[in-house]
Amino acid sequence: DVKVTQSSRYLVKRTGEKVFLECVQDMDHENMFWYRQDPGLGLRLIYFSYDVKMKEKGDIPEGYSVSREKKERFSLILESASTNQTSMYLCASSSQGPSYNEQFFGPGTRLTVL
Amino acid sequence: GENVEQHPSTLSVQEGDSAVIKCTYSDSASNYFPWYKQELGKRPQLIIDIRSNVGEKKDQRIAVTLNKTAKHFSLHITETQPEDSAVYFCAAREGRGSTLGRLYFGRGTQLTVWP
């Protein structure tokens, strides 16, 4: 059973703080993704990674960075948190290749920036 | 990149009725179209998918149809039940460089099934 876990379900931070969101998957997936989910806006891709130490910008990378030092772990970093980054953050992973496309999601982290 | 549009944004049906959610995509090379269901407070989960070489796929009460010429695909839920109430997302995968697996998601449809 694929398992994607995220370090926190709920997080409250202050404006200007550096925030780390961690995601771990246990299925040896090559691809990992960070999404932001806001009501009415769906799932917006922030960054994704298709290999260790590789990263690609998604649609809304501004204000975020990522790190992938190990295959199973993908971190999202908010260098200086702002109130407009209050949101639900979802991590996902998937295998590569044309036959394996399902993205498996983590439970999400609800981040509030005060 | 790909652009996926999803309609309607909200849908209310009576239990037992059918529900249809429609999506369009822009990249004719897209070749994989999954649908995810997200119940309140839970993570999105894949419920059905279709590949570009297939026109229709069915799994019990849910079915997906794909019209490649018109670049649209639809989710059909028959005999709806209250537990079908959730947000449904459609998605499309680019056909180029497809091994990377990036999906482009629609904005979601909030389906409410009234008992």
Coordinates of N, CA and C in Angstrom, one line a residue:
Chain A
D1 N 0.8 -1.2 0.0 CA 0.0 0.0 0.0 C 0.9 1.2 0.0
V2 N 0.7 2.1 -1.0 CA 1.5 3.3 -1.1 C 1.2 4.2 0.1
K3 N 2.2 4.8 0.6 CA 2.0 5.7 1.7 C 2.8 6.9 1.5
V4 N 2.1 8.1 1.5 CA 2.7 9.4 1.4 C 2.4 10.1 2.7
T5 N 3.4 10.5 3.5 CA 3.2 11.2 4.7 C 3.7 12.6 4.7
Q6 N 3.1 13.5 5.5 CA 3.6 14.8 5.6 C 3.8 15.1 7.0
S7 N 4.8 16.0 7.3 CA 5.3 16.1 8.7 C 4.3 16.7 9.6
S8 N 3.4 17.5 9.2 CA 2.4 18.1 10.1 C 1.1 18.2 9.4
R9 N 0.0 18.0 10.2 CA -1.4 18.2 9.6 C -1.8 19.7 9.7
Y10 N -1.3 20.3 10.8 CA -1.6 21.8 11.0 C -0.4 22.5 11.5
L11 N -0.2 23.7 11.0 CA 1.0 24.5 11.3 C 0.6 26.0 11.4
V12 N 1.0 26.6 12.4 CA 0.8 28.1 12.5 C 2.1 28.8 12.6
K13 N 2.3 29.7 11.8 CA 3.6 30.4 11.7 C 3.4 31.9 11.7
R14 N 4.4 32.7 12.0 CA 4.3 34.1 11.9 C 4.9 34.6 10.6
T15 N 4.4 35.8 10.2 CA 5.0 36.5 9.0 C 6.5 36.6 9.1
G16 N 7.2 36.3 8.0 CA 8.6 36.4 8.0 C 9.4 35.2 8.5
E17 N 8.7 34.2 9.1 CA 9.4 33.0 9.5 C 9.7 32.1 8.4
K18 N 10.8 31.3 8.5 CA 11.1 30.3 7.5 C 10.4 29.0 7.9
V19 N 9.7 28.4 6.9 CA 8.8 27.3 7.2 C 9.3 26.1 6.3
F20 N 9.4 25.0 6.9 CA 9.7 23.7 6.2 C 8.5 22.8 6.3
L21 N 8.1 22.3 5.1 CA 7.1 21.3 5.0 C 7.8 20.0 4.4
E22 N 7.6 18.9 5.2 CA 8.3 17.7 4.7 C 7.3 16.7 4.2
C23 N 7.8 15.9 3.2 CA 7.0 14.9 2.6 C 7.8 13.6 2.4
V24 N 7.3 12.5 2.8 CA 8.0 11.2 2.6 C 7.1 10.2 2.0
Q25 N 7.7 9.5 1.0 CA 6.9 8.4 0.4 C 7.7 7.1 0.5
D26 N 7.0 6.0 0.5 CA 7.7 4.7 0.8 C 7.6 3.8 -0.4
M27 N 7.3 4.3 -1.6 CA 7.1 3.4 -2.7 C 8.2 3.5 -3.8
D28 N 9.3 4.1 -3.4 CA 10.4 4.3 -4.4 C 10.0 5.0 -5.6
H29 N 9.1 6.0 -5.5 CA 8.7 6.7 -6.7 C 9.7 7.8 -7.1
E30 N 9.9 7.9 -8.4 CA 10.8 8.9 -8.9 C 10.3 10.3 -8.8
N31 N 9.0 10.5 -9.1 CA 8.4 11.8 -9.1 C 7.8 12.2 -7.8
M32 N 8.0 13.5 -7.4 CA 7.3 14.0 -6.2 C 6.9 15.4 -6.6
F33 N 5.8 15.8 -6.0 CA 5.1 17.1 -6.3 C 4.7 17.8 -5.0
W34 N 4.6 19.1 -5.1 CA 4.0 19.9 -4.1 C 2.9 20.8 -4.7
Y35 N 1.7 20.7 -4.2 CA 0.6 21.5 -4.6 C 0.1 22.4 -3.5
R36 N -0.6 23.4 -3.9 CA -1.3 24.3 -3.0 C -2.8 24.2 -3.4
Q37 N -3.6 24.0 -2.4 CA -5.1 23.9 -2.6 C -5.8 25.0 -2.0
D38 N -6.5 25.8 -2.7 CA -7.3 26.9 -2.2 C -8.7 26.8 -2.8
P39 N -9.7 27.2 -2.0 CA -11.1 27.0 -2.5 C -11.3 27.7 -3.8
G40 N -11.9 27.0 -4.8 CA -12.2 27.5 -6.1 C -11.1 27.6 -7.1
L41 N -9.9 27.3 -6.6 CA -8.7 27.4 -7.4 C -8.1 26.0 -7.7
G42 N -8.6 25.0 -7.1 CA -8.2 23.6 -7.4 C -6.8 23.3 -6.9
L43 N -6.1 22.5 -7.5 CA -4.7 22.0 -7.1 C -3.7 22.7 -8.0
R44 N -3.0 23.6 -7.5 CA -2.0 24.4 -8.2 C -0.6 23.9 -7.9
L45 N 0.2 23.5 -9.0 CA 1.5 22.9 -8.8 C 2.5 24.0 -8.4
I46 N 3.2 23.8 -7.3 CA 4.3 24.7 -6.9 C 5.6 24.4 -7.5
Y47 N 6.0 23.1 -7.2 CA 7.3 22.6 -7.7 C 7.1 21.1 -7.9
F48 N 7.9 20.5 -8.7 CA 8.0 19.0 -8.7 C 9.4 18.6 -9.0
S49 N 9.7 17.3 -8.7 CA 11.0 16.8 -8.8 C 10.9 15.4 -9.5
Y50 N 11.7 15.1 -10.5 CA 11.7 13.8 -11.1 C 12.9 12.9 -10.8
D51 N 13.8 13.5 -9.9 CA 14.9 12.7 -9.5 C 15.6 13.4 -8.4
V52 N 16.4 12.7 -7.7 CA 17.1 13.3 -6.5 C 17.9 14.5 -7.0
K53 N 17.8 15.6 -6.3 CA 18.5 16.8 -6.5 C 18.0 17.6 -7.8
M54 N 17.0 17.1 -8.4 CA 16.4 17.7 -9.6 C 15.1 18.4 -9.2
K55 N 14.8 19.5 -9.7 CA 13.6 20.2 -9.4 C 13.1 21.0 -10.7
E56 N 11.8 21.2 -10.8 CA 11.2 21.9 -11.9 C 10.2 22.9 -11.3
K57 N 10.1 24.1 -11.8 CA 9.0 25.0 -11.3 C 7.7 24.5 -11.9
G58 N 6.7 24.7 -11.0 CA 5.3 24.5 -11.5 C 4.7 25.8 -11.9
D59 N 3.5 26.0 -11.6 CA 2.8 27.2 -12.0 C 2.9 28.4 -11.1
I60 N 3.1 28.1 -9.8 CA 3.2 29.2 -8.8 C 4.4 29.0 -7.9
P61 N 5.6 29.1 -8.4 CA 6.8 28.9 -7.6 C 7.3 30.1 -6.7
E62 N 6.7 31.2 -7.0 CA 7.2 32.4 -6.3 C 7.0 32.3 -4.8
G63 N 8.1 32.6 -4.1 CA 8.0 32.6 -2.6 C 8.3 31.2 -2.0
Y64 N 8.5 30.2 -2.9 CA 8.8 28.9 -2.4 C 10.1 28.4 -3.0
S65 N 10.7 27.4 -2.3 CA 11.8 26.7 -2.8 C 11.6 25.2 -2.4
V66 N 12.4 24.3 -2.9 CA 12.3 22.9 -2.6 C 13.7 22.3 -2.5
S67 N 13.6 21.1 -1.8 CA 14.9 20.3 -1.7 C 14.6 18.9 -1.8
R68 N 15.4 18.2 -2.6 CA 15.2 16.7 -2.6 C 16.6 16.1 -2.6
E69 N 17.1 15.8 -1.4 CA 18.4 15.2 -1.1 C 18.3 13.7 -1.2
K70 N 17.2 13.1 -0.9 CA 17.0 11.7 -0.9 C 15.7 11.4 -1.7
K71 N 15.7 10.2 -2.3 CA 14.6 9.8 -3.2 C 13.3 9.9 -2.5
E72 N 13.2 9.5 -1.3 CA 11.9 9.3 -0.6 C 11.4 10.6 0.0
R73 N 12.2 11.7 0.0 CA 11.9 12.9 0.8 C 11.9 14.1 -0.1
F74 N 10.9 14.9 0.0 CA 10.8 16.2 -0.8 C 10.3 17.3 0.1
S75 N 11.1 18.3 0.3 CA 10.7 19.3 1.2 C 10.3 20.6 0.5
L76 N 9.4 21.3 1.0 CA 8.9 22.6 0.5 C 9.3 23.6 1.6
I77 N 10.0 24.7 1.1 CA 10.5 25.7 2.0 C 9.8 27.1 1.6
L78 N 9.3 27.7 2.7 CA 8.9 29.1 2.5 C 9.9 29.9 3.2
E79 N 10.7 30.7 2.4 CA 11.8 31.4 2.9 C 11.4 32.5 3.9
S80 N 10.4 33.2 3.6 CA 9.9 34.2 4.5 C 8.4 34.2 4.4
A81 N 7.7 33.5 5.3 CA 6.3 33.3 5.2 C 5.5 34.6 5.1
S82 N 4.5 34.6 4.3 CA 3.6 35.8 4.2 C 2.1 35.3 4.4
T83 N 1.2 36.2 4.7 CA -0.1 35.8 5.0 C -0.8 35.2 3.8
N84 N -0.4 35.6 2.6 CA -1.0 35.1 1.4 C -0.6 33.6 1.1
Q85 N 0.3 33.1 1.9 CA 0.7 31.7 1.8 C -0.1 30.8 2.7
T86 N -1.0 31.4 3.4 CA -2.0 30.6 4.2 C -2.8 29.7 3.3
S87 N -2.7 28.4 3.5 CA -3.3 27.5 2.5 C -3.2 26.1 3.0
M88 N -3.8 25.2 2.2 CA -3.6 23.7 2.3 C -2.5 23.3 1.4
Y89 N -1.5 22.6 1.9 CA -0.4 22.1 1.0 C -0.4 20.6 0.9
L90 N -0.4 20.1 -0.3 CA -0.5 18.7 -0.6 C 0.7 18.2 -1.3
C91 N 1.3 17.1 -0.8 CA 2.4 16.5 -1.5 C 1.9 15.3 -2.2
A92 N 2.5 14.9 -3.3 CA 2.1 13.7 -4.1 C 3.4 13.0 -4.6
S93 N 3.2 11.8 -5.0 CA 4.3 11.1 -5.6 C 3.8 10.1 -6.7
S94 N 4.6 9.8 -7.7 CA 4.2 8.9 -8.7 C 5.4 8.2 -9.3
S95 N 5.2 7.1 -10.0 CA 6.3 6.5 -10.7 C 6.4 7.1 -12.1
Q96 N 7.5 6.9 -12.7 CA 7.7 7.4 -14.1 C 7.3 6.3 -15.1
G97 N 7.3 6.6 -16.3 CA 7.0 5.7 -17.4 C 5.5 5.8 -17.8
P98 N 5.2 5.5 -19.0 CA 3.8 5.7 -19.5 C 2.8 4.8 -18.9
S99 N 3.1 3.8 -18.2 CA 2.1 2.9 -17.6 C 1.8 3.2 -16.2
Y100 N 2.6 4.0 -15.6 CA 2.4 4.3 -14.1 C 2.2 5.7 -13.9
N101 N 1.0 6.2 -13.9 CA 0.7 7.6 -13.8 C 0.0 8.1 -12.6
E102 N -0.5 7.2 -11.8 CA -1.3 7.6 -10.7 C -0.5 8.4 -9.7
Q103 N -1.0 9.6 -9.3 CA -0.3 10.3 -8.3 C -1.0 10.0 -6.9
F104 N -0.2 9.7 -6.0 CA -0.7 9.3 -4.6 C -0.4 10.6 -3.7
F105 N -1.4 11.0 -3.1 CA -1.3 12.2 -2.3 C -1.1 11.9 -0.8
G106 N -0.4 12.9 -0.1 CA -0.4 12.9 1.3 C -1.6 13.5 1.9
P107 N -1.7 13.5 3.2 CA -2.9 14.0 3.9 C -3.1 15.5 3.9
G108 N -2.0 16.2 3.6 CA -2.1 17.6 3.5 C -1.6 18.3 4.8
T109 N -1.1 19.5 4.7 CA -0.7 20.3 5.8 C -1.5 21.7 5.7
R110 N -2.3 21.9 6.7 CA -3.0 23.2 6.7 C -2.1 24.2 7.4
L111 N -1.6 25.2 6.6 CA -0.6 26.2 7.1 C -1.4 27.5 7.3
T112 N -1.2 28.1 8.4 CA -1.8 29.4 8.7 C -0.6 30.3 9.0
V113 N -0.5 31.5 8.3 CA 0.5 32.4 8.6 C -0.1 33.7 9.1
L114 N 0.3 34.0 10.4 CA -0.3 35.2 11.1 C 0.5 36.4 10.9
Chain B
G1 N 2.1 25.2 -21.9 CA 1.6 24.0 -21.3 C 0.2 23.7 -21.4
E2 N -0.3 22.6 -20.9 CA -1.7 22.2 -21.0 C -2.6 23.1 -20.1
N3 N -3.8 23.3 -20.6 CA -4.8 24.0 -19.8 C -6.1 23.2 -19.7
V4 N -6.5 22.9 -18.5 CA -7.7 22.1 -18.3 C -8.8 22.9 -17.6
E5 N -10.0 22.9 -18.2 CA -11.1 23.6 -17.7 C -12.2 22.6 -17.3
Q6 N -12.8 22.8 -16.2 CA -13.8 21.9 -15.6 C -15.1 22.6 -15.3
H7 N -16.2 21.9 -15.6 CA -17.5 22.5 -15.3 C -18.5 21.4 -15.0
P8 N -19.5 21.7 -14.1 CA -19.7 22.9 -13.4 C -18.8 23.0 -12.1
S9 N -18.7 24.1 -11.5 CA -18.0 24.2 -10.2 C -18.7 23.6 -9.0
T10 N -20.0 23.6 -9.1 CA -20.9 23.0 -8.1 C -22.0 22.3 -8.8
L11 N -22.4 21.2 -8.2 CA -23.5 20.3 -8.8 C -24.2 19.7 -7.6
S12 N -25.5 19.9 -7.6 CA -26.4 19.3 -6.6 C -27.4 18.3 -7.3
V13 N -27.5 17.1 -6.8 CA -28.4 16.1 -7.4 C -29.1 15.4 -6.3
Q14 N -30.3 14.8 -6.6 CA -31.0 14.0 -5.7 C -30.5 12.6 -5.7
E15 N -30.5 12.0 -4.6 CA -30.0 10.6 -4.5 C -30.7 9.7 -5.6
G16 N -29.9 9.0 -6.3 CA -30.5 8.1 -7.3 C -30.4 8.7 -8.7
D17 N -30.2 10.0 -8.8 CA -30.1 10.7 -10.1 C -28.6 10.5 -10.6
S18 N -28.4 10.9 -11.9 CA -27.1 10.8 -12.4 C -26.4 12.2 -12.3
A19 N -25.1 12.1 -12.3 CA -24.3 13.4 -12.3 C -23.3 13.3 -13.4
V20 N -23.1 14.4 -14.1 CA -22.1 14.5 -15.2 C -21.2 15.7 -14.9
I21 N -19.9 15.5 -15.0 CA -18.9 16.6 -14.9 C -18.1 16.6 -16.1
K22 N -17.8 17.8 -16.7 CA -17.2 17.9 -18.0 C -15.9 18.6 -17.9
C23 N -14.9 18.2 -18.7 CA -13.6 18.9 -18.7 C -13.1 19.0 -20.2
T24 N -12.5 20.1 -20.4 CA -11.8 20.3 -21.7 C -10.3 20.5 -21.5
Y25 N -9.6 20.1 -22.5 CA -8.1 20.3 -22.5 C -7.6 21.0 -23.7
S26 N -6.4 21.5 -23.7 CA -6.0 22.3 -24.8 C -4.9 21.6 -25.7
D27 N -4.1 20.7 -25.1 CA -3.0 20.1 -25.8 C -3.4 18.8 -26.4
S28 N -3.5 18.8 -27.7 CA -4.0 17.6 -28.4 C -3.0 16.4 -28.2
A29 N -1.8 16.6 -27.7 CA -0.9 15.5 -27.5 C -1.1 14.9 -26.1
S30 N -2.0 15.4 -25.3 CA -2.2 14.8 -23.9 C -2.8 13.4 -24.1
N31 N -2.3 12.5 -23.3 CA -2.7 11.1 -23.5 C -3.2 10.3 -22.3
Y32 N -3.4 11.0 -21.2 CA -3.9 10.3 -20.0 C -4.7 11.2 -19.2
F33 N -5.9 10.7 -18.8 CA -6.9 11.6 -18.2 C -7.5 10.9 -16.9
P34 N -7.0 11.3 -15.8 CA -7.5 10.7 -14.5 C -8.5 11.6 -13.9
W35 N -9.3 11.0 -13.0 CA -10.3 11.7 -12.2 C -10.0 11.3 -10.7
Y36 N -10.0 12.4 -9.9 CA -9.7 12.2 -8.5 C -10.9 12.7 -7.7
K37 N -11.2 12.0 -6.6 CA -12.2 12.3 -5.7 C -11.6 12.7 -4.3
Q38 N -12.1 13.9 -3.8 CA -11.6 14.3 -2.5 C -12.8 14.5 -1.6
E39 N -12.9 13.6 -0.6 CA -13.9 13.8 0.4 C -13.5 14.9 1.4
L40 N -14.4 15.4 2.1 CA -14.1 16.5 3.0 C -13.1 16.1 4.1
G41 N -12.0 16.9 4.1 CA -10.9 16.6 5.1 C -10.0 15.5 4.7
K42 N -10.1 15.0 3.5 CA -9.3 13.8 3.1 C -8.4 14.2 1.9
R43 N -7.5 13.3 1.6 CA -6.7 13.5 0.4 C -7.4 13.1 -0.9
P44 N -7.0 13.7 -2.0 CA -7.5 13.3 -3.3 C -7.1 11.8 -3.6
Q45 N -8.1 11.1 -4.1 CA -7.8 9.7 -4.5 C -8.3 9.4 -5.9
L46 N -7.5 8.7 -6.7 CA -7.9 8.3 -8.0 C -9.1 7.4 -8.0
I47 N -10.1 7.7 -8.8 CA -11.3 6.9 -8.9 C -11.4 6.2 -10.2
I48 N -10.9 6.8 -11.3 CA -11.0 6.2 -12.6 C -10.1 7.0 -13.5
D49 N -9.6 6.4 -14.6 CA -8.7 7.1 -15.5 C -9.0 6.5 -16.9
I50 N -8.6 7.2 -17.9 CA -8.7 6.8 -19.3 C -7.5 7.2 -20.1
R51 N -7.1 6.4 -21.0 CA -6.0 6.7 -21.9 C -6.5 7.1 -23.2
S52 N -5.6 7.8 -24.0 CA -6.1 8.4 -25.2 C -6.5 7.5 -26.3
N53 N -6.1 6.2 -26.2 CA -6.5 5.2 -27.2 C -7.8 4.5 -26.9
V54 N -8.5 5.0 -25.9 CA -9.8 4.4 -25.4 C -10.9 5.5 -25.4
G55 N -12.1 5.2 -25.9 CA -13.2 6.2 -25.9 C -14.0 6.2 -24.6
E56 N -14.1 5.1 -24.0 CA -15.0 5.0 -22.8 C -14.4 3.9 -21.8
K57 N -14.6 4.2 -20.6 CA -14.2 3.2 -19.5 C -15.3 3.2 -18.4
K58 N -15.6 2.1 -17.9 CA -16.7 2.0 -16.9 C -16.2 1.2 -15.7
D59 N -16.6 1.6 -14.5 CA -16.3 0.9 -13.3 C -17.5 1.0 -12.4
Q60 N -18.3 0.0 -12.4 CA -19.6 0.0 -11.6 C -20.4 1.2 -11.9
R61 N -20.6 2.1 -11.0 CA -21.5 3.2 -11.2 C -20.8 4.5 -11.8
I62 N -19.5 4.4 -12.0 CA -18.8 5.5 -12.6 C -18.3 5.1 -14.0
A63 N -18.3 6.1 -14.9 CA -17.8 5.9 -16.2 C -17.1 7.2 -16.7
V64 N -16.2 7.1 -17.6 CA -15.5 8.3 -18.2 C -15.5 8.1 -19.7
T65 N -15.8 9.2 -20.4 CA -15.8 9.2 -21.8 C -14.8 10.2 -22.3
L66 N -14.2 9.9 -23.4 CA -13.2 10.8 -24.0 C -13.5 11.1 -25.5
N67 N -13.5 12.3 -25.9 CA -13.6 12.7 -27.2 C -12.4 13.5 -27.6
K68 N -11.5 12.8 -28.3 CA -10.2 13.4 -28.6 C -10.3 14.5 -29.7
T69 N -11.2 14.3 -30.6 CA -11.4 15.3 -31.6 C -11.8 16.7 -31.0
A70 N -12.8 16.6 -30.1 CA -13.3 17.8 -29.4 C -12.4 18.2 -28.2
K71 N -11.5 17.4 -27.8 CA -10.6 17.6 -26.7 C -11.5 17.8 -25.4
H72 N -12.4 16.9 -25.2 CA -13.1 16.9 -23.9 C -13.3 15.5 -23.4
F73 N -13.5 15.4 -22.1 CA -13.7 14.2 -21.4 C -14.7 14.4 -20.2
S74 N -15.4 13.4 -19.9 CA -16.5 13.6 -18.9 C -16.5 12.4 -17.9
L75 N -17.0 12.8 -16.7 CA -17.2 11.8 -15.7 C -18.7 11.6 -15.5
H76 N -19.2 10.4 -15.5 CA -20.6 10.1 -15.3 C -20.8 9.2 -14.1
I77 N -21.6 9.7 -13.2 CA -21.9 8.9 -12.0 C -23.4 8.6 -12.0
T78 N -23.7 7.3 -12.0 CA -25.2 6.9 -12.1 C -25.6 6.5 -10.7
E79 N -26.9 6.5 -10.5 CA -27.5 6.1 -9.2 C -26.7 6.7 -8.0
T80 N -26.6 8.0 -8.0 CA -25.8 8.7 -7.0 C -26.3 8.3 -5.6
Q81 N -25.3 8.3 -4.7 CA -25.6 8.1 -3.3 C -25.0 9.2 -2.4
P82 N -25.4 9.4 -1.2 CA -24.9 10.5 -0.4 C -23.3 10.4 -0.3
E83 N -22.8 9.2 -0.2 CA -21.3 9.1 -0.1 C -20.6 9.5 -1.3
D84 N -21.3 9.8 -2.4 CA -20.6 10.3 -3.6 C -20.3 11.8 -3.4
S85 N -20.9 12.4 -2.4 CA -20.7 13.8 -2.2 C -19.2 14.1 -1.9
A86 N -18.6 15.0 -2.7 CA -17.1 15.2 -2.6 C -16.8 16.2 -3.6
V87 N -15.5 16.6 -3.6 CA -15.0 17.4 -4.7 C -14.3 16.5 -5.7
Y88 N -14.6 16.7 -7.0 CA -14.0 15.8 -8.1 C -13.1 16.7 -8.9
F89 N -11.9 16.2 -9.2 CA -11.0 16.9 -10.1 C -10.7 16.0 -11.3
C90 N -10.7 16.7 -12.4 CA -10.2 16.0 -13.6 C -8.8 16.5 -13.9
A91 N -8.0 15.8 -14.7 CA -6.7 16.1 -14.9 C -6.3 15.6 -16.3
A92 N -5.2 16.1 -16.9 CA -4.7 15.7 -18.1 C -3.2 15.6 -18.0
R93 N -2.6 14.6 -18.7 CA -1.1 14.5 -18.7 C -0.6 14.9 -20.1
E94 N 0.4 15.7 -20.2 CA 1.0 16.0 -21.4 C 1.6 14.8 -22.1
G95 N 1.4 14.8 -23.4 CA 2.0 13.7 -24.2 C 3.4 13.8 -24.5
R96 N 4.0 15.0 -24.4 CA 5.4 15.2 -24.7 C 6.1 15.1 -23.4
G97 N 7.3 14.4 -23.5 CA 8.1 14.2 -22.2 C 7.3 13.6 -21.2
S98 N 6.5 12.6 -21.6 CA 5.4 12.1 -20.7 C 5.9 11.3 -19.5
T99 N 7.2 10.9 -19.6 CA 7.6 10.1 -18.4 C 7.7 10.8 -17.2
L100 N 7.7 12.2 -17.2 CA 7.8 12.9 -16.0 C 6.5 12.9 -15.2
G101 N 5.4 12.6 -15.8 CA 4.2 12.4 -15.1 C 3.5 13.6 -14.5
R102 N 3.8 14.8 -15.0 CA 3.1 15.9 -14.5 C 1.7 15.9 -15.0
L103 N 0.7 16.2 -14.0 CA -0.7 16.3 -14.3 C -1.1 17.8 -14.3
Y104 N -2.0 18.2 -15.1 CA -2.7 19.5 -15.1 C -4.1 19.3 -14.6
F105 N -4.5 19.9 -13.5 CA -5.8 19.7 -12.9 C -6.8 20.8 -13.3
G106 N -8.0 20.3 -13.4 CA -9.1 21.3 -13.4 C -9.3 21.9 -12.0
R107 N -10.2 22.8 -11.9 CA -10.4 23.5 -10.6 C -11.3 22.8 -9.7
G108 N -11.9 21.7 -10.1 CA -12.7 20.9 -9.2 C -14.2 21.2 -9.3
T109 N -15.0 20.2 -9.0 CA -16.5 20.3 -8.9 C -16.9 19.8 -7.6
Q110 N -17.7 20.6 -6.8 CA -18.2 20.2 -5.6 C -19.6 19.5 -5.9
L111 N -19.6 18.2 -5.7 CA -20.9 17.4 -5.9 C -21.5 17.2 -4.6
T112 N -22.8 17.5 -4.5 CA -23.6 17.3 -3.3 C -24.8 16.4 -3.7
V113 N -24.9 15.3 -3.0 CA -26.0 14.4 -3.3 C -27.0 14.4 -2.1
W114 N -28.2 14.9 -2.4 CA -29.2 15.0 -1.3 C -30.0 13.7 -1.2
P115 N -30.2 13.3 0.1 CA -30.9 12.1 0.3 C -32.4 12.3 0.0

